[in-house]
Tab-separated table of C-alpha atoms in Angstrom:
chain	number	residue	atom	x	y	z
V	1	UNK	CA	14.299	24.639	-24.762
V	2	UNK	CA	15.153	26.872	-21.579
V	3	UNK	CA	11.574	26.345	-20.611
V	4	UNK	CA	11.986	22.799	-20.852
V	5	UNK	CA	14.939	22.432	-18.936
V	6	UNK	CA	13.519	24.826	-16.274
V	7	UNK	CA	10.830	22.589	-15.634
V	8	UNK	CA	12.226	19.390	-15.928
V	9	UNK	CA	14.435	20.986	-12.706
V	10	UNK	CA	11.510	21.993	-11.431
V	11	UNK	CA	9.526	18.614	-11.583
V	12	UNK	CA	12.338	16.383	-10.888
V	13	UNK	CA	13.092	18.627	-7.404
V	14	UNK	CA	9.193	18.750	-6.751
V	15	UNK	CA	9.409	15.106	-7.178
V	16	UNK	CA	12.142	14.206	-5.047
V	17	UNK	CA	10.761	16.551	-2.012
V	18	UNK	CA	7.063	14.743	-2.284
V	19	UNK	CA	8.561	11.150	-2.697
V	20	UNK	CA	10.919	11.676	0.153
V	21	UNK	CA	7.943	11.901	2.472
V	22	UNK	CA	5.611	10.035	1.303
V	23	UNK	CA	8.230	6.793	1.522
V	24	UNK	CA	8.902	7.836	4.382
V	25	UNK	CA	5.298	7.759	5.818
V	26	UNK	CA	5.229	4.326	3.985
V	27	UNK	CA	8.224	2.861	6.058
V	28	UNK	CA	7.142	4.199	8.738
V	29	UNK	CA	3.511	2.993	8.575
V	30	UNK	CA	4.401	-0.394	7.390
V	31	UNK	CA	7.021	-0.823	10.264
V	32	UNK	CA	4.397	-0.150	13.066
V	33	UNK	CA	2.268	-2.527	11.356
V	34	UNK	CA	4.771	-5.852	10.584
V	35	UNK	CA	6.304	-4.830	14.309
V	36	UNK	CA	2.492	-5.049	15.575
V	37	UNK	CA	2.339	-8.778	13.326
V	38	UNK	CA	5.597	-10.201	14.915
V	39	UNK	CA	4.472	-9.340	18.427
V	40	UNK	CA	1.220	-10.821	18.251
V	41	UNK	CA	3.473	-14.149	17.118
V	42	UNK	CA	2.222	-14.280	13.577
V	43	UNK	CA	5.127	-14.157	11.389
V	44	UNK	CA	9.001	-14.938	12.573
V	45	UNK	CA	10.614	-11.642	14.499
V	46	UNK	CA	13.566	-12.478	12.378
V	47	UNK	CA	11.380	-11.956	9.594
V	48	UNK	CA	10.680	-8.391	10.048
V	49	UNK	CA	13.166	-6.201	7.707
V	50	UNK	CA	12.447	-8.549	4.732
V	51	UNK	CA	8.554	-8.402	5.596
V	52	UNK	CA	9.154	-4.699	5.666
V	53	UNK	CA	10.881	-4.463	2.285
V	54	UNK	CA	7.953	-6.718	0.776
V	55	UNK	CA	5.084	-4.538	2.083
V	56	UNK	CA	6.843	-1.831	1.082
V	57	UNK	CA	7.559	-2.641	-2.859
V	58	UNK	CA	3.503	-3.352	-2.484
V	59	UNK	CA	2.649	-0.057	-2.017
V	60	UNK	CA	5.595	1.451	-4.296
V	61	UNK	CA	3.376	1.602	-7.407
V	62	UNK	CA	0.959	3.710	-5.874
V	63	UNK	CA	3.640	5.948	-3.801
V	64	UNK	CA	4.964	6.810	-7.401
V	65	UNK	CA	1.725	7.597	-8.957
V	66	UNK	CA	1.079	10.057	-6.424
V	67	UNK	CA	4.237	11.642	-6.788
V	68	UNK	CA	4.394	12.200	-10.194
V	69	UNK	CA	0.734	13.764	-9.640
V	70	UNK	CA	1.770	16.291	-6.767
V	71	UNK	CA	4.977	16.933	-8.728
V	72	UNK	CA	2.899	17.853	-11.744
V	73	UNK	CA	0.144	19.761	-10.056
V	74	UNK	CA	2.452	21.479	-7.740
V	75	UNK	CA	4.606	22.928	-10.854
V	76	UNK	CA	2.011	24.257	-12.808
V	77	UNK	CA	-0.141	25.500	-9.465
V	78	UNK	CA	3.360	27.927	-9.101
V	79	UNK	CA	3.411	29.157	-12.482
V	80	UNK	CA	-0.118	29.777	-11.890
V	81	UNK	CA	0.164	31.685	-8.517
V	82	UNK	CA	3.652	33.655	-9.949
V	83	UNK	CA	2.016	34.601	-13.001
V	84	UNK	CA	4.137	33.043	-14.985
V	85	UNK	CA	0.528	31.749	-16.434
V	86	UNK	CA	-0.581	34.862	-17.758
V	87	UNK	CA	2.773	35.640	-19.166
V	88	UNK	CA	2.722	32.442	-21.049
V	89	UNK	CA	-0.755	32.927	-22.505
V	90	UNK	CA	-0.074	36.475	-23.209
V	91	UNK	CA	2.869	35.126	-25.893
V	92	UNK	CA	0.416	32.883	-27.813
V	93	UNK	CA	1.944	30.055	-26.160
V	94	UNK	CA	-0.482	27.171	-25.543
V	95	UNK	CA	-1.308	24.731	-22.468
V	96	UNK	CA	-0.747	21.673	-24.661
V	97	UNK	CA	2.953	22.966	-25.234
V	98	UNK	CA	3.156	21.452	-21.030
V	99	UNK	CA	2.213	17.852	-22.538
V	100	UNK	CA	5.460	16.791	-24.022
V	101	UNK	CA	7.890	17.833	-21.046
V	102	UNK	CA	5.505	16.678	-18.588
V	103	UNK	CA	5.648	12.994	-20.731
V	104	UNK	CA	9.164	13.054	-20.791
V	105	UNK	CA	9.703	13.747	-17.023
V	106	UNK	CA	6.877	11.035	-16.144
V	107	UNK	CA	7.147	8.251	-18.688
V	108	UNK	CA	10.055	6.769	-17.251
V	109	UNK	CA	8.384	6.864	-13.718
V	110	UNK	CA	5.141	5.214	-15.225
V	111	UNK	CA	7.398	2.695	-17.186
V	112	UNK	CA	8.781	1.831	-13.669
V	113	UNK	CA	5.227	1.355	-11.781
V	114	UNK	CA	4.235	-0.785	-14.781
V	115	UNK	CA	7.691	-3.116	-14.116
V	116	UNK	CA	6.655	-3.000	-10.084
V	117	UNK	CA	3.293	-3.527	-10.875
V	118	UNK	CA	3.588	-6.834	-13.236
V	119	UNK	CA	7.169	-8.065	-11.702
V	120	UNK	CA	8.751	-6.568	-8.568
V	121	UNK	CA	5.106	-6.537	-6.675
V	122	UNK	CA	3.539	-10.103	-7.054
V	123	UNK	CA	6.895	-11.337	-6.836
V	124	UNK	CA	7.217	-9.504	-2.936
V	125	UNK	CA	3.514	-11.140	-2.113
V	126	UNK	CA	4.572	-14.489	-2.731
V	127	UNK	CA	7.866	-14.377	-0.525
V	128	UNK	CA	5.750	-13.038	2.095
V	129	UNK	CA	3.185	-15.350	1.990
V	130	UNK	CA	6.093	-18.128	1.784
V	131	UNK	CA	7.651	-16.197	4.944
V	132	UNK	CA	4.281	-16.247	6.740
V	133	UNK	CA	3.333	-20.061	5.521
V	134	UNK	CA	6.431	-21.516	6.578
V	135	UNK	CA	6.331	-19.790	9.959
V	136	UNK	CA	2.212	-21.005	10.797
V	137	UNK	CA	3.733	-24.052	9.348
V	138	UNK	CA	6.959	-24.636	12.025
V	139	UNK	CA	6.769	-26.977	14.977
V	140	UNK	CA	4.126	-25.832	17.473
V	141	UNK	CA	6.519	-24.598	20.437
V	142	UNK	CA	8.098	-22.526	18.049
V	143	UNK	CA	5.131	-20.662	16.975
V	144	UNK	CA	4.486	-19.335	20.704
V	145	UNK	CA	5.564	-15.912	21.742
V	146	UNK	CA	6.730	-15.781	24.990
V	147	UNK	CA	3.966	-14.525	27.745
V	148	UNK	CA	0.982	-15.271	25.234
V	149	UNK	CA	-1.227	-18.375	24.968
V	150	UNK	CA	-1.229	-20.004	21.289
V	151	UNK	CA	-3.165	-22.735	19.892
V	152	UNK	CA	-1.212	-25.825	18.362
V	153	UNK	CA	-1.887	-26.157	14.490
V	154	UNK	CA	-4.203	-29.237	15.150
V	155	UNK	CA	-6.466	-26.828	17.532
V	156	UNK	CA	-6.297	-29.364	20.460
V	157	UNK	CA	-3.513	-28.032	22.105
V	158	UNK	CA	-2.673	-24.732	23.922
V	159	UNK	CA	0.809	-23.444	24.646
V	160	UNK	CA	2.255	-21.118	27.399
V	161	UNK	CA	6.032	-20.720	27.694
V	162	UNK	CA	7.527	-17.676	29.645
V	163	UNK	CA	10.322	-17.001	28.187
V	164	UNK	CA	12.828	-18.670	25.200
V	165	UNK	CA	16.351	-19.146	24.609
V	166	UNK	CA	19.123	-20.447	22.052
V	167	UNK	CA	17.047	-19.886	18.980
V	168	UNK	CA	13.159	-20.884	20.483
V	169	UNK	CA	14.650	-24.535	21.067
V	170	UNK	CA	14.803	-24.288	24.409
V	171	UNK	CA	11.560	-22.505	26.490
V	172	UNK	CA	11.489	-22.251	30.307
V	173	UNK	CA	8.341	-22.261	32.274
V	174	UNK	CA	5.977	-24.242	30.222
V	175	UNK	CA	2.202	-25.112	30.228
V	176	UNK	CA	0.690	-26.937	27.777
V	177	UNK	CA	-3.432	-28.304	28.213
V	178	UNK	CA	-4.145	-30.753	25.271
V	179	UNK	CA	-7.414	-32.558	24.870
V	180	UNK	CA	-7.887	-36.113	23.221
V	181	UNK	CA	-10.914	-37.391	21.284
V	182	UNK	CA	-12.647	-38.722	23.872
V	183	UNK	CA	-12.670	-35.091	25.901
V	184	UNK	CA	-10.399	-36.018	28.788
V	185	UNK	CA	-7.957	-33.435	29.424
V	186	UNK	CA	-4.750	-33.076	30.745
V	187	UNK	CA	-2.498	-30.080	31.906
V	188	UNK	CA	1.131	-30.345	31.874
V	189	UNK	CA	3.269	-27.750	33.739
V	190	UNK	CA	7.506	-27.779	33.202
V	191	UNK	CA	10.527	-25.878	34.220
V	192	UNK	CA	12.213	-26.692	31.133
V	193	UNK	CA	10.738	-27.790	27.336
V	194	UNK	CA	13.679	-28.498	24.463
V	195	UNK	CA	12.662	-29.849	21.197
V	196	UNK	CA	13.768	-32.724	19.904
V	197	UNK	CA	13.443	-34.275	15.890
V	198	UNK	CA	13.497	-38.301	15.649
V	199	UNK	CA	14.529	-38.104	11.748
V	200	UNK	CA	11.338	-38.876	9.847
V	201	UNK	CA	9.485	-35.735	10.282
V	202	UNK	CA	8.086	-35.861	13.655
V	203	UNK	CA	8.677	-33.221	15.976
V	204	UNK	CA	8.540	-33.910	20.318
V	205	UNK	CA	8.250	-31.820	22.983
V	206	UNK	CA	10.637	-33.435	26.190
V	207	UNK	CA	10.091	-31.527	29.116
V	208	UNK	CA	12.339	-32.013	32.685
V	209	UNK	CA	10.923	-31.070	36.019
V	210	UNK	CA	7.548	-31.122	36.254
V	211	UNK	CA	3.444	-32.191	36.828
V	212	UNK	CA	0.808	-33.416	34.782
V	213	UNK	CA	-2.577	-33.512	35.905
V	214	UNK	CA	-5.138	-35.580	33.554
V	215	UNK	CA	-8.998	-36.135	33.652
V	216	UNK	CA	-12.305	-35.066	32.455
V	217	UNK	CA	-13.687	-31.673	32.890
V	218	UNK	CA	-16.579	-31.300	36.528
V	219	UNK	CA	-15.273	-34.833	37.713
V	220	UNK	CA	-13.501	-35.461	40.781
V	221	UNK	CA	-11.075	-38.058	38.548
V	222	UNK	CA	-8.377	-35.875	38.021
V	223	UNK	CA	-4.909	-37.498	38.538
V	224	UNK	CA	-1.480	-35.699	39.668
V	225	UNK	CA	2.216	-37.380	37.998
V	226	UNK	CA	5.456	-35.796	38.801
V	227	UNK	CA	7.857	-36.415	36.038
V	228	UNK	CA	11.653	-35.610	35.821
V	229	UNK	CA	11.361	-36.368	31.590
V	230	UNK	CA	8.335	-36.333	29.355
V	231	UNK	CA	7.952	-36.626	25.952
V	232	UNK	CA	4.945	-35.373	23.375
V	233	UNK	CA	4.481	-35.082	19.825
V	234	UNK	CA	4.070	-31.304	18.654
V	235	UNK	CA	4.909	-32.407	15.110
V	236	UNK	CA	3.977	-35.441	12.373
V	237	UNK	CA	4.891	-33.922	8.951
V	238	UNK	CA	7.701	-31.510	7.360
V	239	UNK	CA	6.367	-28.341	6.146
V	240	UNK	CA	5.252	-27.975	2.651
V	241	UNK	CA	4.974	-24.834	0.987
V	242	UNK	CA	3.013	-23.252	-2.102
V	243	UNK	CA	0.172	-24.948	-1.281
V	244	UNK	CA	-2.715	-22.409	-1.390
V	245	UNK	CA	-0.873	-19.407	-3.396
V	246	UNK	CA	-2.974	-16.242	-3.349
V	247	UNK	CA	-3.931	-14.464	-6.680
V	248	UNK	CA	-1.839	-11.339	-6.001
V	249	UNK	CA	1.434	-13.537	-5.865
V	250	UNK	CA	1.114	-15.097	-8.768
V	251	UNK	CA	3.359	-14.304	-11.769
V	252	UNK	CA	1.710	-12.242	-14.445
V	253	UNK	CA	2.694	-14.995	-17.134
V	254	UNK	CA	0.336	-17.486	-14.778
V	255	UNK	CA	-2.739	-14.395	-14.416
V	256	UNK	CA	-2.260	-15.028	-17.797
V	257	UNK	CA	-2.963	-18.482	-18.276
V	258	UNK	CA	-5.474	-19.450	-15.945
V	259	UNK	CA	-8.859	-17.510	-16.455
V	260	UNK	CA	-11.077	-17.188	-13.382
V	261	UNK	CA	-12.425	-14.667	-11.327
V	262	UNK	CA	-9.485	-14.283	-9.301
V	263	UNK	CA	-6.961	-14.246	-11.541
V	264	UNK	CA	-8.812	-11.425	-13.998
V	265	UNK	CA	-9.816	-9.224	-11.084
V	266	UNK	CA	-5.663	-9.504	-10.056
V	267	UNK	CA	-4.520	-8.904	-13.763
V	268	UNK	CA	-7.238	-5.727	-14.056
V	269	UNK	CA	-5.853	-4.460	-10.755
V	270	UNK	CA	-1.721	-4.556	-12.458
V	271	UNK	CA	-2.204	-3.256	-15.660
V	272	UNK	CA	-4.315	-0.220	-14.393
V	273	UNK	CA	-1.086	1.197	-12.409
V	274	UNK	CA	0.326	2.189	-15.046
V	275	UNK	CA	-2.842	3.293	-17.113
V	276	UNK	CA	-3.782	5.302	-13.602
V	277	UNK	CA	-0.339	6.864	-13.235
V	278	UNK	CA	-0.331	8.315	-17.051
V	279	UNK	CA	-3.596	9.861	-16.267
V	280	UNK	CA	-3.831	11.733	-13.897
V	281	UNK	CA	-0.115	13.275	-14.548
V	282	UNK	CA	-1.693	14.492	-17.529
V	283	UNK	CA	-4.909	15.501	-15.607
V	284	UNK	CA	-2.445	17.681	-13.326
V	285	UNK	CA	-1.393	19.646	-16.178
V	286	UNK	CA	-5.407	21.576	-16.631
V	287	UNK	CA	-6.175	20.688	-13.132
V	288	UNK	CA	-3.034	23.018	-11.581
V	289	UNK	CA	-5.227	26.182	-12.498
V	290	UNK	CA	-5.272	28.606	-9.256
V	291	UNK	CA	-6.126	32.707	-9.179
V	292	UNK	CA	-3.162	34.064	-8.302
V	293	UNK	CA	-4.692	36.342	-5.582
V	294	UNK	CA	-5.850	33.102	-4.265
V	295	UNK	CA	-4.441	30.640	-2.052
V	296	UNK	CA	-3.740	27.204	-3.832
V	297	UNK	CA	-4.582	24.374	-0.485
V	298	UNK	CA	-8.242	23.940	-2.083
V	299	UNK	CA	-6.833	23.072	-5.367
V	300	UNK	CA	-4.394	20.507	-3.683
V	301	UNK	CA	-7.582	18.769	-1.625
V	302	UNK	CA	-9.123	18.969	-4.876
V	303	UNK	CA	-6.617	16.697	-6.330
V	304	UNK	CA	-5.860	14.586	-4.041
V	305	UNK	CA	-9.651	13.765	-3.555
V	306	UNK	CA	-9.838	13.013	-7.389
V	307	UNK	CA	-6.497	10.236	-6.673
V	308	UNK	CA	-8.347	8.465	-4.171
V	309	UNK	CA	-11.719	8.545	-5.664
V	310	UNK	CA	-9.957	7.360	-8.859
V	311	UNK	CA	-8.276	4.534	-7.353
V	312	UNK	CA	-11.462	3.590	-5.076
V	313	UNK	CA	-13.423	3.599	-8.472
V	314	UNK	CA	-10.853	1.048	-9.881
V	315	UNK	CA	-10.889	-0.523	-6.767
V	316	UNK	CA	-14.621	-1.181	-7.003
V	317	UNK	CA	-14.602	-2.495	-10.428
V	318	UNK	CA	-11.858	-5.402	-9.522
V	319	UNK	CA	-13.845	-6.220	-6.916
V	320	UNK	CA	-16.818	-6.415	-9.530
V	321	UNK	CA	-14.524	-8.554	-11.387
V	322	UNK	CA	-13.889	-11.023	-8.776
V	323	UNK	CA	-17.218	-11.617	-7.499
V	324	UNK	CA	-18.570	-12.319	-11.527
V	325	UNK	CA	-20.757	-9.214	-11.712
V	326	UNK	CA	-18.561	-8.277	-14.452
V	327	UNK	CA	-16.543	-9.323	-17.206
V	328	UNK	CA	-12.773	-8.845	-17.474
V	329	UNK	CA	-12.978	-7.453	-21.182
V	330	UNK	CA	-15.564	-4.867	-20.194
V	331	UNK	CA	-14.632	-3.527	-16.853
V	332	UNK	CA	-10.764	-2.573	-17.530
V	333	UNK	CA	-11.382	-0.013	-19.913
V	334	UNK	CA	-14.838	2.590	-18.819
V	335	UNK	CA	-13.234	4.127	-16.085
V	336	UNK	CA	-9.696	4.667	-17.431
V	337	UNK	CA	-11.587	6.376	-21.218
V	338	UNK	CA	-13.872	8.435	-18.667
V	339	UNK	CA	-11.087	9.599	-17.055
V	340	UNK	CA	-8.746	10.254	-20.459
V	341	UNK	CA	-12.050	12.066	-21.579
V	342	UNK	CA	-12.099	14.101	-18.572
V	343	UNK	CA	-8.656	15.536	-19.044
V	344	UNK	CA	-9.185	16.112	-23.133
V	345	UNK	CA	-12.408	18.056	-21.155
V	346	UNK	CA	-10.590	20.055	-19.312
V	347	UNK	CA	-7.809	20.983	-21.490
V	348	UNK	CA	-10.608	22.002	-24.204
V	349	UNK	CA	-11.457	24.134	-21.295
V	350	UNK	CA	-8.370	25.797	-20.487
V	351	UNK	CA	-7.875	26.550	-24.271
V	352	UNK	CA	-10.474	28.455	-24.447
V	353	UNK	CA	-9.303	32.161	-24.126
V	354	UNK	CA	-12.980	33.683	-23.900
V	355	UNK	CA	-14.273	31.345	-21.039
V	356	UNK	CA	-14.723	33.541	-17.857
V	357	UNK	CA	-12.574	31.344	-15.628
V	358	UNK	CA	-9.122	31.186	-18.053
V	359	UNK	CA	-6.531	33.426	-16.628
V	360	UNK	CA	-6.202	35.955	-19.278
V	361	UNK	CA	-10.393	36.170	-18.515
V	362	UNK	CA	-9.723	36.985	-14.767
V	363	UNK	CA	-6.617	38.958	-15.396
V	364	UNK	CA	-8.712	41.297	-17.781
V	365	UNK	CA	-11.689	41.445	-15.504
V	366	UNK	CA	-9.653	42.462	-12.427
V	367	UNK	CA	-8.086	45.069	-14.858
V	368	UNK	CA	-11.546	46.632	-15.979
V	369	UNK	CA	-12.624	46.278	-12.605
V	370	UNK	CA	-9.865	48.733	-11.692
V	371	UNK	CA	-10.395	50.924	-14.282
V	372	UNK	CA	-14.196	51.132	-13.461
V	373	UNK	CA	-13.015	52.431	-9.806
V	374	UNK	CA	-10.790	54.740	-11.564
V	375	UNK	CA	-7.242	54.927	-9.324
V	376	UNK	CA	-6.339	52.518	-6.944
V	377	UNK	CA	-7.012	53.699	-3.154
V	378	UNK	CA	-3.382	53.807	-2.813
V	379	UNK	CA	-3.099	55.988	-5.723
V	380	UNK	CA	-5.834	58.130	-4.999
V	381	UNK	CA	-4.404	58.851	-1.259
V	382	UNK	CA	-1.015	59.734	-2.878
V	383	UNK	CA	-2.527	61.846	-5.931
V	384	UNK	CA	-4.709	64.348	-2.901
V	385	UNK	CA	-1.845	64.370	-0.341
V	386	UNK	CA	0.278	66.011	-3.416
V	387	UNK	CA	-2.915	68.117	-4.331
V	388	UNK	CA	-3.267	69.047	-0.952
């Protein structure tokens, strides 16, 4: 019970410490990169702290996988390197007696990446993609970050405003080059654009103060208009939204229901969280062995090479899923028993007393090796100096 206790402490402070930066990377990462989205005028600026907190419950499931794996590892790597190990071989106690606190510090985090997993996460893609749709989906002039060119939605126009004000409404400095069917062109510079809606859906441009020039491109045609008010349509329809909803945010009751590619590859990809997270916190458990007159950073690289090749592997097979190679009910399960099968491997391994690399193995050998030399060269010093 005290040894319980103790290492529920221990895990839950490991834990805390490891998730603390790790999130912390996360936030950070995933602000430089929405930041880097809103100034290249793909999503809303507005948009940025709920963007943030989308990305961000993404990438949670796999921040608390890797937590409860370091936490794990990096408890039983101490009792390793303390010698608390030996200790606890040396009074019969067993490696499999670590299973059930482990489980009970763990399956309450793995019952939480399953809920982010099938809920919280494909729930955060689809208000993201609704935050990005409905922002490629506002009226053209809107869309246009000031000091960068942008394309109109229809592709035939080009916008160029230098700065914006009350709420993008209003833009000062404007060019605009449009293009008709026919391939004449025509280049409209303004002090001053404001947008204006007539009611029905359609969306116009008026700009005050300015010059259009209009002809066809290596022709000496071109003709010059000063205009004090001009009007042009930058919008025909109201935005609809929905329309092309990616796999990974739709509901797991839908994944469900509809069977493609797509939607079995996504589906593989959410229940394996959880299935990932369960095993490799009880691969930690055999795979925290270190020699105690050893350091412990190889064992850590070690580990944290088997996450990402694990998740890379499971990676590879939804991919496999998606592009038909292989079949839902056949590529969720391999990789997830070969991996339960390697930890029943190594704890078969770590039971065994009489293999050369078990602790009690290496703690005997050092001792014989000791006793072969006779006294230590410390002790030998000490033993002629008093001689002597």
């Amino acid at each position: 019970m005290i040894f319980r206790r103790a290492l529920q402490r221990e895990l839950a402070s490991s834990a805390g410490a490891t998730f603390t930066v790790l999130f912390t990377i996360l936030v950070t990462w995933t602000l430089i990169k929405v930041l880097g989205t809103a100034a290249g005028g793909k999503v809303d600026p507005s948009d940025v702290l709920a963007l943030i907190g989308f990305a961000i419950l993404n990438y949670l499931p796999t921040i608390l996988t890797l937590t409860v794996f370091i936490s794990v590892l990096a408890a039983v790597t101490r009792s390793y390197r303390d010698s608390e190990m030996v200790v606890w071989f040396a009074s019969g106690a067993s490696l499999m007696r670590w299973i059930r606190p482990v489980l009970t510090f763990g399956l309450p985090i793995v019952a939480v990446v399953a809920a982010l997993s099938l809920v919280a996460a494909p729930w955060a893609a689809l208000k993201r993609a609704e935050f990005v749709e409905r922002f490629q989906k506002r009226e053209d002039l809107k869309r246009v970050a000031p000091g960068q060119f942008r394309e109109s939605s229809s592709s035939d126009r080009v916008f160029f405003v230098e700065r914006s004000t009350t709420g993008a409404t209003v833009v000062q400095n404007v060019f605009v080059n449009s293009q008709d069917k026919n391939g004449n062109t025509s280049v409209v510079v303004a002090k001053e654009g404001v947008i204006e809606s007539d009611g029905r859906g359609g969306q116009y441009l008026v700009l005050s103060n300015g010059r259009r020039y209009s002809g066809t491109p290596g022709q000496a045609d071109f003709q010059s208009m000063e205009f004090d008010r001009y009007k042009m349509r930058v919008a025909t329809r109201v935005p609809v939204l929905g329309t092309d909803t990616p796999a990974n945010a739709l509901p797991t009751s839908v994944l469900l229901q509809v069977e493609n590619q797509y939607t079995r590859a996504e589906l593989l990809a959410r229940i394996s969280a959880p299935i990932i997270c369960l095993v490799l916190m009880l691969l930690a458990i055999p795979l925290g062995f270190v020699n105690p007159r050893a350091g412990s950073s190889a064992n850590m690289i070690l580990a944290l090479l088997i996450f990402f090749t694990y998740l890379n592997l499971n990676k590879m097979m939804e991919k496999s899923v998606q592009r038909g190679r292989f079949d839902f009910d056949m590529a969720w399960w391999p990789l997830h028993l070969a991996a339960a099968l390697t930890v029943a491997v190594l704890f078969a391994w770590r039971l065994n007393v009489n293999h050369p690399w078990h602790p009690l193995a290496l703690l005997g050998a050092w001792k014989r090796r000791r006793g072969g030399h006779g006294k230590a060269p410390a002790a030998q010093a000490l033993a002629k100096a008093e001689a002597e």
